[in-house]
């Protein structure tokens, strides 16, 4: 199987597992795990923040950050495609009691003017605007990169209105690999920022949230309260340390492979995408012109050994990662090209029926 469903599908390599096996460990809940401490210090330094905390997931990084930044009834402003809205099970409402105000950005990216229009004037009637969230890269928008200039302009407007800023950096290092802008430069305008270890970095578990010492002290309270405090967590944190050493610079390979995939797909009849829209490791393409639905193509591709995801009636997402080679991309292109051809040859109804 060639798994292009998500960059979360990578498995820890032999070398990563060997490194994990030898990890020094201690009681993480008591700050006594040397490997967790090393990982947190390295991410804090990379993001230019005072302190950091190791958490089980990126989702917990987001949810803890919302709870530390906001009081119930306050409002969080983010793009309408945000992970916080679509994939965190209503956490902002359930855990922090916040309202979310969406901005209709372009490719997941909004500008300072749009933010200014979304921030509410102080009023006894309105929820209080409290926090701006930015997603780097913008996942559902196709792995798009927020330009540093846009981030700075947006956060300038946020500061003027007294709002704080949070960076969902699940794929921040993909943006860094693509632009060569330092992670700390992207993170600098924000009060809190995190990176995921389980996306492009290829670790099996964990994320690291960074911020000021005070912010991280409060984050730790919630980590404890919500059951995210661990014990000999160095055994898994070691995978993160290994990933920082070995899997960051290679992210450009994933981007090259995504380009290769995009260029191949763009040549197929009935498939719509512009390779120039592919900025990092995500390839979204439209299949309406093939006569098949996204779900049908996904089902046939699965039977032929390629996993991809339907993200709308005619939209498919394919994501490259550490376990996908250039040769795998070529095989995936053959499989997808074959499906499109078969649809034309034996008819879309028959092809879909044969696989339903
Ligand atoms: C994956 C992802 C998350 C959540 O991370 P998990 O580690 O899967 O909980 C948050 N934001 C974005 C943009 C993501 O892609």
Short mmCIF file of C-alpha atoms and ligand atoms in Angstrom, two decimals:
data_model
loop_
_atom_site.label_atom_id
_atom_site.label_comp_id
_atom_site.label_asym_id
_atom_site.label_seq_id
_atom_site.Cartn_x
_atom_site.Cartn_y
_atom_site.Cartn_z
CA UNK A 1 0.00 0.00 0.00
CA UNK A 2 1.18 3.51 -0.84
CA UNK A 3 -0.36 5.66 1.86
CA UNK A 4 -0.95 9.22 0.68
CA UNK A 5 -3.94 9.73 2.97
CA UNK A 6 -2.00 11.90 5.40
CA UNK A 7 1.50 12.65 6.64
CA UNK A 8 0.30 11.24 9.98
CA UNK A 9 0.49 7.74 8.47
CA UNK A 10 4.29 7.43 8.60
CA UNK A 11 5.72 4.79 10.92
CA UNK A 12 8.78 5.22 13.13
CA UNK A 13 11.89 4.02 11.31
CA UNK A 14 14.24 1.35 12.65
CA UNK A 15 16.80 4.00 13.56
CA UNK A 16 14.17 6.07 15.39
CA UNK A 17 13.04 2.99 17.32
CA UNK A 18 16.62 2.16 18.31
CA UNK A 19 17.11 5.73 19.53
CA UNK A 20 13.85 5.52 21.55
CA UNK A 21 14.96 2.26 23.13
CA UNK A 22 18.08 3.87 24.59
CA UNK A 23 16.33 7.03 25.86
CA UNK A 24 17.09 8.23 29.36
CA UNK A 25 13.82 8.58 31.24
CA UNK A 26 12.37 9.91 34.50
CA UNK A 27 9.05 11.10 35.93
CA UNK A 28 7.81 13.61 33.38
CA UNK A 29 5.06 14.86 35.69
CA UNK A 30 7.77 15.96 38.12
CA UNK A 31 9.94 17.53 35.40
CA UNK A 32 12.45 14.74 35.95
CA UNK A 33 12.56 13.23 32.48
CA UNK A 34 15.82 14.34 30.84
CA UNK A 35 14.72 13.42 27.31
CA UNK A 36 11.46 15.36 27.60
CA UNK A 37 13.40 18.32 29.00
CA UNK A 38 15.83 18.21 26.09
CA UNK A 39 12.99 18.06 23.58
CA UNK A 40 11.17 21.00 25.20
CA UNK A 41 14.34 23.11 25.42
CA UNK A 42 15.10 22.48 21.79
CA UNK A 43 11.61 23.40 20.59
CA UNK A 44 11.44 26.48 22.84
CA UNK A 45 14.75 27.59 21.36
CA UNK A 46 13.66 26.80 17.80
CA UNK A 47 10.49 28.87 18.26
CA UNK A 48 12.25 31.66 20.17
CA UNK A 49 10.11 31.25 23.30
CA UNK A 50 11.08 31.07 27.00
CA UNK A 51 9.61 27.69 27.71
CA UNK A 52 7.77 24.68 26.27
CA UNK A 53 5.68 21.72 27.32
CA UNK A 54 5.47 18.24 25.78
CA UNK A 55 1.88 17.16 25.05
CA UNK A 56 0.28 14.00 23.67
CA UNK A 57 -1.11 15.73 20.57
CA UNK A 58 -1.40 18.88 18.56
CA UNK A 59 -5.08 18.98 19.40
CA UNK A 60 -4.18 19.29 23.08
CA UNK A 61 -1.74 22.10 22.23
CA UNK A 62 -4.57 24.02 20.59
CA UNK A 63 -7.17 23.31 23.25
CA UNK A 64 -4.90 24.12 26.18
CA UNK A 65 -3.82 27.33 24.47
CA UNK A 66 -7.41 28.47 23.95
CA UNK A 67 -8.17 27.76 27.61
CA UNK A 68 -5.12 29.69 28.84
CA UNK A 69 -5.68 32.69 26.56
CA UNK A 70 -9.47 33.02 26.91
CA UNK A 71 -12.26 33.16 29.48
CA UNK A 72 -15.71 31.66 28.74
CA UNK A 73 -17.79 33.92 26.51
CA UNK A 74 -14.77 35.42 24.78
CA UNK A 75 -14.17 35.09 21.08
CA UNK A 76 -11.44 33.44 19.03
CA UNK A 77 -10.90 34.61 15.46
CA UNK A 78 -9.59 32.17 12.86
CA UNK A 79 -9.99 31.20 9.22
CA UNK A 80 -13.11 29.19 8.42
CA UNK A 81 -11.00 26.18 7.34
CA UNK A 82 -9.20 25.88 10.70
CA UNK A 83 -8.45 22.55 12.36
CA UNK A 84 -9.73 24.06 15.62
CA UNK A 85 -13.19 24.36 14.07
CA UNK A 86 -13.44 21.14 12.06
CA UNK A 87 -11.41 18.44 13.79
CA UNK A 88 -11.33 19.07 17.53
CA UNK A 89 -14.74 17.68 18.42
CA UNK A 90 -16.15 21.00 19.57
CA UNK A 91 -13.35 21.36 22.11
CA UNK A 92 -13.31 25.18 22.10
CA UNK A 93 -16.96 25.22 23.22
CA UNK A 94 -16.74 22.23 25.55
CA UNK A 95 -13.41 22.92 27.24
CA UNK A 96 -13.03 26.70 27.14
CA UNK A 97 -16.55 28.01 26.57
CA UNK A 98 -15.33 30.28 23.80
CA UNK A 99 -17.11 31.49 20.69
CA UNK A 100 -15.34 31.21 17.37
CA UNK A 101 -15.62 33.90 14.73
CA UNK A 102 -14.53 32.73 11.32
CA UNK A 103 -12.83 34.83 8.70
CA UNK A 104 -13.36 33.99 5.04
CA UNK A 105 -9.70 33.93 4.08
CA UNK A 106 -8.17 33.15 0.71
CA UNK A 107 -6.56 29.67 0.77
CA UNK A 108 -6.85 29.64 4.55
CA UNK A 109 -5.03 32.95 4.84
CA UNK A 110 -6.70 36.20 5.86
CA UNK A 111 -5.27 39.71 5.88
CA UNK A 112 -5.05 42.50 8.42
CA UNK A 113 -8.06 44.30 6.97
CA UNK A 114 -10.24 41.19 7.30
CA UNK A 115 -9.06 40.71 10.86
CA UNK A 116 -9.79 44.36 11.64
CA UNK A 117 -13.35 43.88 10.38
CA UNK A 118 -13.80 40.74 12.51
CA UNK A 119 -12.60 42.29 15.77
CA UNK A 120 -15.58 43.57 17.73
CA UNK A 121 -15.69 47.00 19.33
CA UNK A 122 -16.01 46.87 23.13
CA UNK A 123 -19.69 46.57 23.95
CA UNK A 124 -21.81 45.06 26.72
CA UNK A 125 -23.71 43.12 24.05
CA UNK A 126 -20.96 41.52 22.05
CA UNK A 127 -18.58 38.73 22.98
CA UNK A 128 -15.12 40.10 23.66
CA UNK A 129 -12.60 39.43 20.90
CA UNK A 130 -9.67 37.82 22.66
CA UNK A 131 -7.42 35.70 20.45
CA UNK A 132 -6.34 35.29 16.83
CA UNK A 133 -5.30 31.85 15.57
CA UNK A 134 -3.18 31.25 12.50
CA UNK A 135 -2.51 27.84 10.98
CA UNK A 136 0.90 27.37 9.37
CA UNK A 137 0.64 25.71 6.93
CA UNK A 138 -3.10 26.00 6.25
CA UNK A 139 -4.12 22.35 6.11
CA UNK A 140 -7.59 22.25 4.51
CA UNK A 141 -6.56 25.03 2.16
CA UNK A 142 -3.94 22.74 0.65
CA UNK A 143 -0.87 23.23 2.82
CA UNK A 144 -0.63 26.90 1.93
CA UNK A 145 2.04 29.06 3.52
CA UNK A 146 1.19 32.23 5.43
CA UNK A 147 3.72 34.83 4.22
CA UNK A 148 5.72 36.30 7.12
CA UNK A 149 4.67 39.80 6.08
CA UNK A 150 0.97 38.89 6.31
CA UNK A 151 1.49 37.33 9.74
CA UNK A 152 3.19 40.50 10.97
CA UNK A 153 0.46 42.76 9.60
CA UNK A 154 -2.30 40.60 11.06
CA UNK A 155 -0.64 40.46 14.48
CA UNK A 156 -0.04 44.23 14.45
CA UNK A 157 -3.78 44.77 14.08
CA UNK A 158 -4.43 42.14 16.76
CA UNK A 159 -2.07 43.86 19.22
CA UNK A 160 -3.60 47.26 18.60
CA UNK A 161 -6.96 45.81 19.65
CA UNK A 162 -5.45 44.04 22.67
CA UNK A 163 -5.80 40.51 21.29
CA UNK A 164 -3.30 37.70 21.81
CA UNK A 165 -2.03 35.43 19.05
CA UNK A 166 -1.72 31.66 18.77
CA UNK A 167 0.15 29.79 16.03
CA UNK A 168 -1.08 26.30 15.15
CA UNK A 169 2.23 25.11 13.74
CA UNK A 170 1.27 21.49 13.03
CA UNK A 171 3.22 21.88 9.77
CA UNK A 172 5.25 24.98 10.56
CA UNK A 173 8.45 23.18 9.60
CA UNK A 174 7.04 22.49 6.13
CA UNK A 175 6.68 26.24 5.71
CA UNK A 176 10.25 26.68 6.98
CA UNK A 177 11.56 24.05 4.54
CA UNK A 178 9.75 25.70 1.62
CA UNK A 179 10.67 29.32 2.35
CA UNK A 180 13.90 29.10 4.41
CA UNK A 181 12.32 31.61 6.81
CA UNK A 182 13.33 30.58 10.35
CA UNK A 183 10.72 28.93 12.57
CA UNK A 184 11.38 31.54 15.25
CA UNK A 185 10.60 34.33 12.76
CA UNK A 186 7.22 32.81 11.99
CA UNK A 187 6.56 32.25 15.71
CA UNK A 188 7.85 35.61 16.94
CA UNK A 189 4.61 37.64 16.57
CA UNK A 190 2.60 35.04 18.56
CA UNK A 191 2.21 34.46 22.30
CA UNK A 192 1.97 30.70 21.85
CA UNK A 193 3.13 28.37 19.10
CA UNK A 194 3.55 24.63 18.70
CA UNK A 195 4.88 22.02 16.32
CA UNK A 196 3.57 18.54 15.73
CA UNK A 197 6.04 15.66 15.88
CA UNK A 198 3.68 13.24 14.12
CA UNK A 199 3.14 14.96 10.77
CA UNK A 200 6.11 15.52 8.48
CA UNK A 201 8.58 14.78 11.29
CA UNK A 202 7.57 11.14 11.36
CA UNK A 203 7.43 10.52 15.13
CA UNK A 204 4.71 8.20 16.47
CA UNK A 205 3.28 10.52 19.13
CA UNK A 206 3.48 14.00 20.60
CA UNK A 207 3.62 17.72 20.03
CA UNK A 208 5.42 20.57 21.78
CA UNK A 209 3.75 23.84 22.81
CA UNK A 210 5.93 26.90 23.47
CA UNK A 211 5.35 30.31 25.02
CA UNK A 212 6.39 32.57 27.90
CA UNK A 213 7.28 31.01 31.24
CA UNK A 214 3.94 32.22 32.67
CA UNK A 215 1.98 30.84 29.73
CA UNK A 216 3.62 27.43 30.01
CA UNK A 217 3.05 27.33 33.79
CA UNK A 218 -0.69 27.75 33.14
CA UNK A 219 -0.56 25.26 30.26
CA UNK A 220 1.00 22.73 32.65
CA UNK A 221 -1.93 23.14 35.08
CA UNK A 222 -4.35 22.18 32.31
CA UNK A 223 -2.11 19.36 31.09
CA UNK A 224 -2.34 17.97 34.64
CA UNK A 225 -6.09 18.64 34.93
CA UNK A 226 -6.94 17.07 31.56
CA UNK A 227 -4.84 13.99 32.14
CA UNK A 228 -2.03 14.79 29.73
CA UNK A 229 0.76 14.64 32.32
CA UNK A 230 2.88 11.54 31.82
CA UNK A 231 5.54 9.48 33.60
CA UNK A 232 8.57 7.99 31.77
CA UNK A 233 7.61 9.88 28.62
CA UNK A 234 11.22 10.16 27.47
CA UNK A 235 10.71 6.85 25.68
CA UNK A 236 8.32 8.58 23.24
CA UNK A 237 9.83 12.07 23.44
CA UNK A 238 13.06 10.52 22.16
CA UNK A 239 11.32 10.03 18.83
CA UNK A 240 10.83 13.81 18.72
CA UNK A 241 14.49 14.48 19.51
CA UNK A 242 15.49 12.02 16.80
CA UNK A 243 13.08 13.66 14.35
CA UNK A 244 14.51 17.13 15.01
CA UNK A 245 17.98 15.77 14.26
CA UNK A 246 17.16 13.71 11.18
CA UNK A 247 13.77 14.52 9.67
CA UNK A 248 13.62 18.30 9.34
CA UNK A 249 15.95 18.99 6.42
CA UNK A 250 14.42 16.17 4.40
CA UNK A 251 10.98 17.85 4.32
CA UNK A 252 12.02 19.43 1.01
CA UNK A 253 11.95 15.90 -0.46
CA UNK A 254 8.26 15.63 0.46
CA UNK A 255 7.65 18.94 -1.30
CA UNK A 256 9.52 17.74 -4.40
CA UNK A 257 7.44 14.56 -4.40
CA UNK A 258 4.22 16.56 -4.01
CA UNK A 259 5.27 18.67 -7.03
CA UNK A 260 5.98 15.52 -9.03
CA UNK A 261 2.57 14.13 -8.11
CA UNK A 262 0.84 17.42 -8.93
CA UNK A 263 2.50 17.76 -12.32
CA UNK A 264 1.58 14.18 -13.22
CA UNK A 265 -2.03 14.62 -12.13
CA UNK A 266 -2.36 17.91 -13.99
CA UNK A 267 -1.71 16.06 -17.26
CA UNK A 268 -4.58 13.61 -16.77
CA UNK A 269 -7.88 14.15 -18.55
CA UNK A 270 -10.64 15.26 -16.24
CA UNK A 271 -8.39 16.09 -13.31
CA UNK A 272 -8.22 19.70 -12.25
CA UNK A 273 -5.33 21.27 -10.38
CA UNK A 274 -2.61 23.84 -10.84
CA UNK A 275 0.78 22.54 -9.64
CA UNK A 276 1.65 26.14 -8.74
CA UNK A 277 -0.97 25.88 -5.96
CA UNK A 278 1.04 23.09 -4.34
CA UNK A 279 3.39 24.92 -1.98
CA UNK A 280 4.32 22.15 0.46
CA UNK A 281 3.42 18.46 0.86
CA UNK A 282 -0.31 18.51 0.12
CA UNK A 283 -1.95 17.96 -3.24
CA UNK A 284 -5.65 18.76 -3.54
CA UNK A 285 -7.23 17.99 -6.89
CA UNK A 286 -10.67 18.09 -8.46
CA UNK A 287 -12.01 14.99 -10.21
CA UNK A 288 -15.37 16.28 -11.49
CA UNK A 289 -14.15 16.03 -15.10
CA UNK A 290 -13.53 12.28 -14.82
CA UNK A 291 -17.23 11.46 -14.38
CA UNK A 292 -16.40 9.68 -11.12
CA UNK A 293 -16.95 11.05 -7.64
CA UNK A 294 -14.06 11.56 -5.25
CA UNK A 295 -15.38 8.70 -3.08
CA UNK A 296 -15.47 6.35 -6.09
CA UNK A 297 -11.92 7.15 -7.12
CA UNK A 298 -10.73 6.76 -3.52
CA UNK A 299 -12.40 3.32 -3.32
CA UNK A 300 -10.93 2.07 -6.60
CA UNK A 301 -7.49 3.46 -5.78
CA UNK A 302 -7.57 1.63 -2.44
CA UNK A 303 -8.18 -1.67 -4.23
CA UNK A 304 -5.26 -0.91 -6.48
CA UNK A 305 -2.93 -0.18 -3.57
CA UNK A 306 -3.06 3.60 -3.18
CA UNK A 307 -4.66 5.35 -0.21
CA UNK A 308 -5.92 8.90 -0.71
CA UNK A 309 -8.73 10.88 0.94
CA UNK A 310 -12.01 12.37 -0.31
CA UNK A 311 -12.37 15.92 1.02
CA UNK A 312 -15.56 16.85 -0.80
CA UNK A 313 -17.84 15.39 -3.51
CA UNK A 314 -15.20 15.94 -6.18
CA UNK A 315 -12.13 16.90 -4.14
CA UNK A 316 -9.30 14.51 -3.26
CA UNK A 317 -6.30 15.12 -1.02
CA UNK A 318 -2.97 13.33 -1.32
CA UNK A 319 -0.16 14.04 1.14
CA UNK A 320 3.51 13.14 0.77
CA UNK A 321 5.66 12.18 3.76
CA UNK A 322 8.76 10.33 4.92
CA UNK A 323 7.38 6.89 3.98
CA UNK A 324 6.54 7.92 0.40
CA UNK A 325 9.39 7.75 -2.13
CA UNK A 326 9.68 9.25 -5.58
CA UNK A 327 9.09 5.74 -6.98
CA UNK A 328 5.91 5.46 -4.88
CA UNK A 329 4.68 8.70 -6.41
CA UNK A 330 5.22 7.27 -9.87
CA UNK A 331 3.27 4.13 -8.98
CA UNK A 332 0.46 6.27 -7.52
CA UNK A 333 0.37 8.28 -10.75
CA UNK A 334 0.11 5.07 -12.78
CA UNK A 335 -2.74 3.83 -10.62
CA UNK A 336 -4.66 7.11 -10.74
CA UNK A 337 -4.01 7.49 -14.46
CA UNK A 338 -5.30 3.94 -14.94
CA UNK A 339 -8.51 4.73 -13.08
CA UNK A 340 -9.15 7.81 -15.19
CA UNK A 341 -8.48 5.80 -18.36
CA UNK A 342 -10.73 2.93 -17.29
CA UNK A 343 -13.51 5.41 -16.55
CA UNK A 344 -13.29 6.58 -20.14
CA UNK A 345 -12.92 3.07 -21.58
CA UNK A 346 -15.43 0.93 -19.67
CA UNK A 347 -17.60 3.79 -18.44
CA UNK A 348 -17.84 5.45 -15.08
CA UNK A 349 -20.99 3.55 -14.04
CA UNK A 350 -19.43 0.13 -14.66
CA UNK A 351 -16.12 1.07 -13.03
CA UNK A 352 -17.84 2.45 -9.94
CA UNK A 353 -20.23 -0.53 -9.75
CA UNK A 354 -17.40 -3.06 -10.11
CA UNK A 355 -15.84 -1.65 -6.98
CA UNK A 356 -18.85 -0.83 -4.84
C1 LIG B 1 -3.04 17.49 12.66
C2 LIG B 1 -3.36 18.90 12.99
C3 LIG B 1 -3.70 19.29 14.28
C4 LIG B 1 -3.86 18.30 15.42
O1 LIG B 1 -2.73 17.58 15.68
P1 LIG B 1 -2.84 16.10 16.32
O2 LIG B 1 -1.44 15.85 16.75
O3 LIG B 1 -3.32 15.20 15.23
O4 LIG B 1 -3.79 16.19 17.45
C5 LIG B 1 -3.94 20.62 14.52
N1 LIG B 1 -3.86 21.53 13.53
C6 LIG B 1 -3.55 21.19 12.27
C7 LIG B 1 -3.47 22.25 11.22
C8 LIG B 1 -3.30 19.87 11.95
O5 LIG B 1 -3.03 19.54 10.69
#
